[in-house]
C-alpha positions as YAML, in Angstrom:
chain: A
units: angstrom
residues:
- id: 1
  name: MET
  ca: [80.04, 64.58, 106.21]
- id: 2
  name: LEU
  ca: [77.20, 64.97, 108.71]
- id: 3
  name: ARG
  ca: [76.34, 68.39, 107.36]
- id: 4
  name: ALA
  ca: [76.36, 67.03, 103.80]
- id: 5
  name: GLN
  ca: [74.28, 64.04, 104.98]
- id: 6
  name: LEU
  ca: [76.84, 61.59, 103.61]
- id: 7
  name: ASP
  ca: [78.11, 58.43, 105.25]
- id: 8
  name: SER
  ca: [81.31, 56.64, 104.30]
- id: 9
  name: VAL
  ca: [79.60, 54.61, 101.59]
- id: 10
  name: ALA
  ca: [77.99, 57.64, 99.97]
- id: 11
  name: LEU
  ca: [81.18, 59.72, 100.08]
- id: 12
  name: ALA
  ca: [83.21, 56.85, 98.63]
- id: 13
  name: ALA
  ca: [80.75, 56.55, 95.74]
- id: 14
  name: ALA
  ca: [80.74, 60.33, 95.18]
- id: 15
  name: VAL
  ca: [84.52, 60.57, 94.78]
- id: 16
  name: GLY
  ca: [85.12, 57.16, 93.22]
- id: 17
  name: VAL
  ca: [87.06, 55.32, 95.92]
- id: 18
  name: ASP
  ca: [86.57, 52.25, 98.09]
- id: 19
  name: VAL
  ca: [84.70, 52.74, 101.36]
- id: 20
  name: LYS
  ca: [87.73, 51.36, 103.20]
- id: 21
  name: THR
  ca: [89.71, 54.31, 101.83]
- id: 22
  name: VAL
  ca: [87.21, 56.78, 103.29]
- id: 23
  name: ASN
  ca: [87.41, 55.02, 106.64]
- id: 24
  name: ARG
  ca: [91.19, 55.39, 106.57]
- id: 25
  name: TRP
  ca: [90.75, 59.13, 105.98]
- id: 26
  name: LEU
  ca: [88.55, 59.28, 109.06]
- id: 27
  name: THR
  ca: [91.32, 57.76, 111.14]
- id: 28
  name: GLY
  ca: [93.92, 60.26, 109.95]
- id: 29
  name: ARG
  ca: [95.15, 59.15, 106.52]
- id: 30
  name: VAL
  ca: [95.63, 62.07, 104.10]
- id: 31
  name: PRO
  ca: [94.51, 61.40, 100.51]
- id: 32
  name: HIS
  ca: [96.32, 62.52, 97.39]
- id: 33
  name: ARG
  ca: [95.82, 66.11, 96.29]
- id: 34
  name: ARG
  ca: [93.43, 65.31, 93.43]
- id: 35
  name: THR
  ca: [91.21, 63.32, 95.77]
- id: 36
  name: ARG
  ca: [91.35, 66.01, 98.46]
- id: 37
  name: VAL
  ca: [90.11, 68.57, 95.97]
- id: 38
  name: GLU
  ca: [87.21, 66.32, 94.94]
- id: 39
  name: VAL
  ca: [86.24, 65.54, 98.54]
- id: 40
  name: ALA
  ca: [86.31, 69.25, 99.39]
- id: 41
  name: ARG
  ca: [84.03, 69.94, 96.43]
- id: 42
  name: VAL
  ca: [81.55, 67.23, 97.41]
- id: 43
  name: LEU
  ca: [81.47, 68.38, 101.04]
- id: 44
  name: SER
  ca: [81.43, 72.10, 100.18]
- id: 45
  name: GLU
  ca: [84.42, 72.64, 102.44]
- id: 46
  name: SER
  ca: [87.90, 74.03, 101.88]
- id: 47
  name: GLU
  ca: [90.78, 71.63, 101.62]
- id: 48
  name: ASP
  ca: [92.76, 73.28, 104.42]
- id: 49
  name: VAL
  ca: [89.82, 72.90, 106.81]
- id: 50
  name: LEU
  ca: [89.48, 69.19, 106.09]
- id: 51
  name: TRP
  ca: [93.24, 68.55, 106.21]
- id: 52
  name: PRO
  ca: [95.05, 71.42, 107.99]
- id: 53
  name: GLN
  ca: [98.33, 69.55, 107.80]
- id: 54
  name: THR
  ca: [98.39, 70.06, 104.01]
- id: 55
  name: ARG
  ca: [98.40, 73.86, 104.25]
- id: 56
  name: PRO
  ca: [101.29, 75.16, 102.11]
- id: 57
  name: ASP
  ca: [102.47, 77.47, 104.87]
- id: 58
  name: LEU
  ca: [102.92, 74.47, 107.18]
- id: 59
  name: VAL
  ca: [104.73, 72.18, 104.74]
- id: 60
  name: ALA
  ca: [107.63, 70.53, 106.54]
- id: 61
  name: GLY
  ca: [110.96, 72.05, 105.63]
- id: 62
  name: ALA
  ca: [109.68, 75.37, 104.34]
- id: 63
  name: PRO
  ca: [106.98, 76.71, 106.67]
- id: 64
  name: ALA
  ca: [108.07, 80.34, 106.51]
- id: 65
  name: THR
  ca: [109.20, 80.59, 102.90]
- id: 66
  name: ALA
  ca: [106.68, 78.59, 100.90]
- id: 67
  name: GLU
  ca: [105.03, 81.76, 99.62]
- id: 68
  name: VAL
  ca: [108.26, 83.65, 98.83]
- id: 69
  name: LEU
  ca: [108.85, 83.67, 95.07]
- id: 70
  name: ALA
  ca: [111.89, 85.92, 95.21]
- id: 71
  name: ALA
  ca: [113.84, 88.13, 97.59]
- id: 72
  name: TYR
  ca: [115.82, 91.22, 96.64]
- id: 73
  name: ALA
  ca: [118.42, 93.10, 98.65]
- id: 74
  name: HIS
  ca: [116.95, 96.36, 97.36]
- id: 75
  name: ARG
  ca: [113.62, 97.29, 95.79]
- id: 76
  name: ALA
  ca: [115.54, 98.92, 92.93]
- id: 77
  name: GLU
  ca: [116.81, 95.47, 91.93]
- id: 78
  name: ILE
  ca: [113.34, 94.18, 91.05]
- id: 79
  name: PRO
  ca: [113.31, 94.00, 87.23]
- id: 80
  name: THR
  ca: [110.94, 96.40, 85.55]
- id: 81
  name: ASP
  ca: [109.33, 93.53, 83.66]
- id: 82
  name: VAL
  ca: [108.35, 91.93, 86.99]
- id: 83
  name: TRP
  ca: [106.51, 95.10, 88.02]
- id: 84
  name: THR
  ca: [104.84, 95.56, 84.64]
- id: 85
  name: SER
  ca: [103.82, 91.90, 84.52]
- id: 86
  name: LEU
  ca: [102.19, 92.15, 87.95]
- id: 87
  name: LEU
  ca: [100.36, 95.31, 86.95]
- id: 88
  name: LEU
  ca: [99.19, 94.12, 83.54]
- id: 89
  name: LYS
  ca: [97.92, 90.69, 84.59]
- id: 90
  name: ALA
  ca: [95.97, 91.87, 87.65]
- id: 91
  name: ASN
  ca: [92.27, 91.34, 86.96]
- id: 92
  name: GLU
  ca: [90.67, 91.43, 90.42]
- id: 93
  name: THR
  ca: [92.58, 93.47, 92.97]
- id: 94
  name: ILE
  ca: [95.29, 96.11, 93.09]
- id: 95
  name: ASP
  ca: [96.13, 97.35, 96.60]
- id: 96
  name: ILE
  ca: [99.06, 99.65, 97.27]
- id: 97
  name: VAL
  ca: [99.82, 101.14, 100.68]
- id: 98
  name: GLY
  ca: [102.97, 103.17, 101.34]
- id: 99
  name: TYR
  ca: [104.22, 106.72, 101.73]
- id: 100
  name: ALA
  ca: [104.91, 107.87, 98.17]
- id: 101
  name: TYR
  ca: [105.48, 105.54, 95.25]
- id: 102
  name: PRO
  ca: [105.69, 107.60, 92.06]
- id: 103
  name: PHE
  ca: [107.83, 104.89, 90.45]
- id: 104
  name: VAL
  ca: [104.67, 102.76, 90.01]
- id: 105
  name: PHE
  ca: [103.22, 105.39, 87.68]
- id: 106
  name: GLU
  ca: [106.53, 105.68, 85.85]
- id: 107
  name: LEU
  ca: [106.70, 101.99, 84.92]
- id: 108
  name: MET
  ca: [105.00, 102.76, 81.62]
- id: 109
  name: PRO
  ca: [104.11, 106.05, 79.95]
- id: 110
  name: ASP
  ca: [100.40, 105.22, 80.27]
- id: 111
  name: ALA
  ca: [100.43, 103.35, 83.61]
- id: 112
  name: ALA
  ca: [97.64, 105.46, 85.14]
- id: 113
  name: ASP
  ca: [95.49, 104.99, 82.02]
- id: 114
  name: ILE
  ca: [96.05, 101.23, 82.13]
- id: 115
  name: VAL
  ca: [94.97, 101.02, 85.76]
- id: 116
  name: ALA
  ca: [91.97, 103.27, 85.08]
- id: 117
  name: ALA
  ca: [90.91, 100.92, 82.27]
- id: 118
  name: LYS
  ca: [91.17, 97.99, 84.67]
- id: 119
  name: CYS
  ca: [88.88, 99.86, 87.08]
- id: 120
  name: ARG
  ca: [86.28, 100.24, 84.35]
- id: 121
  name: ASN
  ca: [86.52, 96.48, 83.77]
- id: 122
  name: GLY
  ca: [85.72, 95.69, 87.41]
- id: 123
  name: VAL
  ca: [89.14, 95.57, 89.07]
- id: 124
  name: ARG
  ca: [89.09, 96.96, 92.61]
- id: 125
  name: VAL
  ca: [91.94, 99.42, 93.08]
- id: 126
  name: ARG
  ca: [92.91, 100.95, 96.42]
- id: 127
  name: LEU
  ca: [95.81, 103.38, 96.63]
- id: 128
  name: GLY
  ca: [96.89, 104.52, 100.09]
- id: 129
  name: PHE
  ca: [99.37, 107.39, 100.41]
- id: 130
  name: ALA
  ca: [100.70, 109.07, 103.54]
- id: 131
  name: ASP
  ca: [99.03, 112.39, 104.32]
- id: 132
  name: PRO
  ca: [101.73, 114.90, 103.29]
- id: 133
  name: ASP
  ca: [100.51, 117.36, 105.94]
- id: 134
  name: CYS
  ca: [100.64, 115.01, 108.94]
- id: 135
  name: ALA
  ca: [103.42, 115.22, 111.52]
- id: 136
  name: HIS
  ca: [104.36, 111.60, 110.99]
- id: 137
  name: VAL
  ca: [105.50, 112.28, 107.42]
- id: 138
  name: LEU
  ca: [108.09, 114.74, 108.68]
- id: 139
  name: GLU
  ca: [109.29, 112.11, 111.14]
- id: 140
  name: ARG
  ca: [109.67, 109.58, 108.32]
- id: 141
  name: ASP
  ca: [111.43, 112.21, 106.25]
- id: 142
  name: THR
  ca: [113.98, 112.60, 109.05]
- id: 143
  name: LEU
  ca: [114.44, 108.84, 109.44]
- id: 144
  name: GLU
  ca: [115.15, 108.48, 105.73]
- id: 145
  name: GLN
  ca: [117.32, 111.65, 105.67]
- id: 146
  name: MET
  ca: [115.28, 113.14, 102.84]
- id: 147
  name: GLY
  ca: [115.89, 116.76, 103.76]
- id: 148
  name: GLY
  ca: [112.23, 117.75, 103.99]
- id: 149
  name: THR
  ca: [111.34, 116.45, 100.53]
- id: 150
  name: LEU
  ca: [108.95, 113.61, 101.42]
- id: 151
  name: PRO
  ca: [105.77, 115.76, 101.53]
- id: 152
  name: GLY
  ca: [106.64, 117.01, 98.07]
- id: 153
  name: ARG
  ca: [107.26, 113.49, 96.81]
- id: 154
  name: ILE
  ca: [103.82, 112.45, 98.03]
- id: 155
  name: ARG
  ca: [102.17, 115.43, 96.33]
- id: 156
  name: ASN
  ca: [104.09, 114.63, 93.16]
- id: 157
  name: ALA
  ca: [102.79, 111.04, 93.24]
- id: 158
  name: LEU
  ca: [99.25, 112.29, 93.75]
- id: 159
  name: SER
  ca: [99.65, 114.60, 90.76]
- id: 160
  name: MET
  ca: [100.45, 111.55, 88.60]
- id: 161
  name: LEU
  ca: [97.12, 109.80, 89.26]
- id: 162
  name: GLY
  ca: [95.41, 111.49, 86.32]
- id: 163
  name: PRO
  ca: [92.25, 109.55, 85.31]
- id: 164
  name: LEU
  ca: [92.41, 107.41, 88.47]
- id: 165
  name: THR
  ca: [90.93, 110.22, 90.57]
- id: 166
  name: GLU
  ca: [87.65, 109.76, 88.69]
- id: 167
  name: ALA
  ca: [87.84, 106.10, 87.70]
- id: 168
  name: PRO
  ca: [84.97, 103.90, 88.96]
- id: 169
  name: GLY
  ca: [86.18, 101.35, 91.46]
- id: 170
  name: CYS
  ca: [89.36, 103.26, 92.29]
- id: 171
  name: MET
  ca: [89.65, 104.37, 95.91]
- id: 172
  name: ILE
  ca: [92.41, 106.79, 96.87]
- id: 173
  name: GLY
  ca: [93.06, 107.57, 100.51]
- id: 174
  name: LEU
  ca: [95.53, 109.31, 102.81]
- id: 175
  name: HIS
  ca: [96.76, 107.71, 106.02]
- id: 176
  name: SER
  ca: [98.85, 108.87, 108.99]
- id: 177
  name: THR
  ca: [99.96, 105.39, 110.07]
- id: 178
  name: HIS
  ca: [103.52, 104.59, 111.14]
- id: 179
  name: LEU
  ca: [104.33, 102.06, 108.43]
- id: 180
  name: TYR
  ca: [107.00, 99.40, 108.77]
- id: 181
  name: ASN
  ca: [106.75, 98.36, 105.13]
- id: 182
  name: SER
  ca: [105.04, 99.17, 101.86]
- id: 183
  name: VAL
  ca: [102.70, 96.64, 100.26]
- id: 184
  name: PHE
  ca: [102.03, 96.35, 96.53]
- id: 185
  name: ARG
  ca: [99.36, 93.72, 95.91]
- id: 186
  name: PHE
  ca: [98.26, 92.47, 92.50]
- id: 187
  name: ASP
  ca: [95.63, 89.71, 92.84]
- id: 188
  name: ASP
  ca: [97.39, 86.77, 94.52]
- id: 189
  name: GLU
  ca: [100.90, 88.20, 94.27]
- id: 190
  name: MET
  ca: [102.46, 91.07, 96.14]
- id: 191
  name: VAL
  ca: [105.73, 92.87, 96.73]
- id: 192
  name: VAL
  ca: [106.51, 93.84, 100.33]
- id: 193
  name: THR
  ca: [109.34, 96.22, 101.18]
- id: 194
  name: PRO
  ca: [110.38, 96.18, 104.86]
- id: 195
  name: TYR
  ca: [111.76, 99.55, 105.93]
- id: 196
  name: LEU
  ca: [115.30, 100.19, 107.11]
- id: 197
  name: ILE
  ca: [116.23, 103.25, 109.16]
- id: 198
  name: ARG
  ca: [118.17, 105.84, 107.15]
- id: 199
  name: ALA
  ca: [117.43, 104.07, 103.87]
- id: 200
  name: ARG
  ca: [115.36, 105.46, 101.01]
- id: 201
  name: GLY
  ca: [112.49, 103.49, 99.50]
- id: 202
  name: TYR
  ca: [114.49, 102.11, 96.58]
- id: 203
  name: GLN
  ca: [117.17, 100.88, 99.02]
- id: 204
  name: HIS
  ca: [114.81, 98.79, 101.15]
- id: 205
  name: PRO
  ca: [114.82, 95.00, 100.73]
- id: 206
  name: ALA
  ca: [111.86, 93.46, 98.93]
- id: 207
  name: LEU
  ca: [109.96, 90.17, 98.99]
- id: 208
  name: HIS
  ca: [107.90, 88.92, 96.07]
- id: 209
  name: LEU
  ca: [105.11, 86.79, 97.53]
- id: 210
  name: ARG
  ca: [102.45, 84.53, 96.05]
- id: 211
  name: ARG
  ca: [99.41, 83.48, 98.06]
- id: 212
  name: LEU
  ca: [99.21, 79.75, 98.66]
- id: 213
  name: SER
  ca: [97.10, 79.70, 101.81]
- id: 214
  name: LYS
  ca: [94.78, 81.96, 103.73]
- id: 215
  name: HIS
  ca: [97.03, 81.40, 106.74]
- id: 216
  name: GLY
  ca: [100.40, 82.31, 105.27]
- id: 217
  name: ILE
  ca: [102.70, 85.33, 105.16]
- id: 218
  name: PHE
  ca: [100.76, 86.78, 102.21]
- id: 219
  name: ALA
  ca: [97.60, 86.81, 104.30]
- id: 220
  name: SER
  ca: [99.40, 88.60, 107.14]
- id: 221
  name: PHE
  ca: [100.39, 91.50, 104.89]
- id: 222
  name: ALA
  ca: [96.97, 91.52, 103.21]
- id: 223
  name: ASP
  ca: [95.42, 91.87, 106.65]
- id: 224
  name: GLN
  ca: [97.75, 94.79, 107.37]
- id: 225
  name: VAL
  ca: [96.43, 96.52, 104.26]
- id: 226
  name: GLU
  ca: [92.87, 96.07, 105.49]
- id: 227
  name: GLN
  ca: [93.71, 97.52, 108.90]
- id: 228
  name: ILE
  ca: [95.45, 100.54, 107.44]
- id: 229
  name: TRP
  ca: [92.72, 101.07, 104.87]
- id: 230
  name: GLY
  ca: [90.22, 101.32, 107.70]
- id: 231
  name: THR
  ca: [92.00, 104.50, 108.85]
- id: 232
  name: VAL
  ca: [92.39, 106.39, 105.57]
- id: 233
  name: THR
  ca: [90.69, 109.63, 104.67]
- id: 234
  name: PRO
  ca: [89.35, 109.56, 101.10]
- id: 235
  name: LEU
  ca: [91.34, 111.97, 98.95]
- id: 236
  name: ARG
  ca: [88.23, 113.69, 97.62]
- id: 237
  name: ALA
  ca: [86.84, 114.13, 101.15]
- id: 238
  name: ARG
  ca: [90.08, 115.75, 102.27]
- id: 239
  name: ASP
  ca: [90.14, 118.06, 99.29]
...
């Protein structure tokens, strides 16, 4: 309020409430959601800064699960229409970080073309694959009992990129990070697959998340993507 040069009377008038109501807010009362949104707009602040106790990830009774839309025992159990819906409706960000995920490009016959078209329309796409030539990939191959096939699976996935290798706004990189999960982000939703020893990718459990707060579980995995992306080698640079 000081930064906005508003006293209680001025703020009350700006959001259409009684000045006594504003004074109650200043002593700890939390207003209704519609009023919180209006106050945040008037003060040019975010709602969770003004009232941290209203953050969705801290809601009493469901602090750890508020952002979980669905949980699956295995990634293979996620319906195809869930994947295609996430891919088709993304209009800002697509971030995928894992080892090899050719199934993404097999969701639809023209999946790579669809993503390339999104790039041309301003969607930022970042695809992080494990470097098939790094020692860590062979270690992961052993853990998942893949019989030496993981490097080939990664190269196969890379061969499916098609127009994405030249699409504006599409960044493709190789990492050598020891991953504990794969992350598939589409705007404010993502699928996270925690890894299990001796289990293949399609056998891993999966969480479908939706961002409700910049402090929640979604943000934690989004931050992981940023950290890993800071280590990748651009595919073209490597070639």
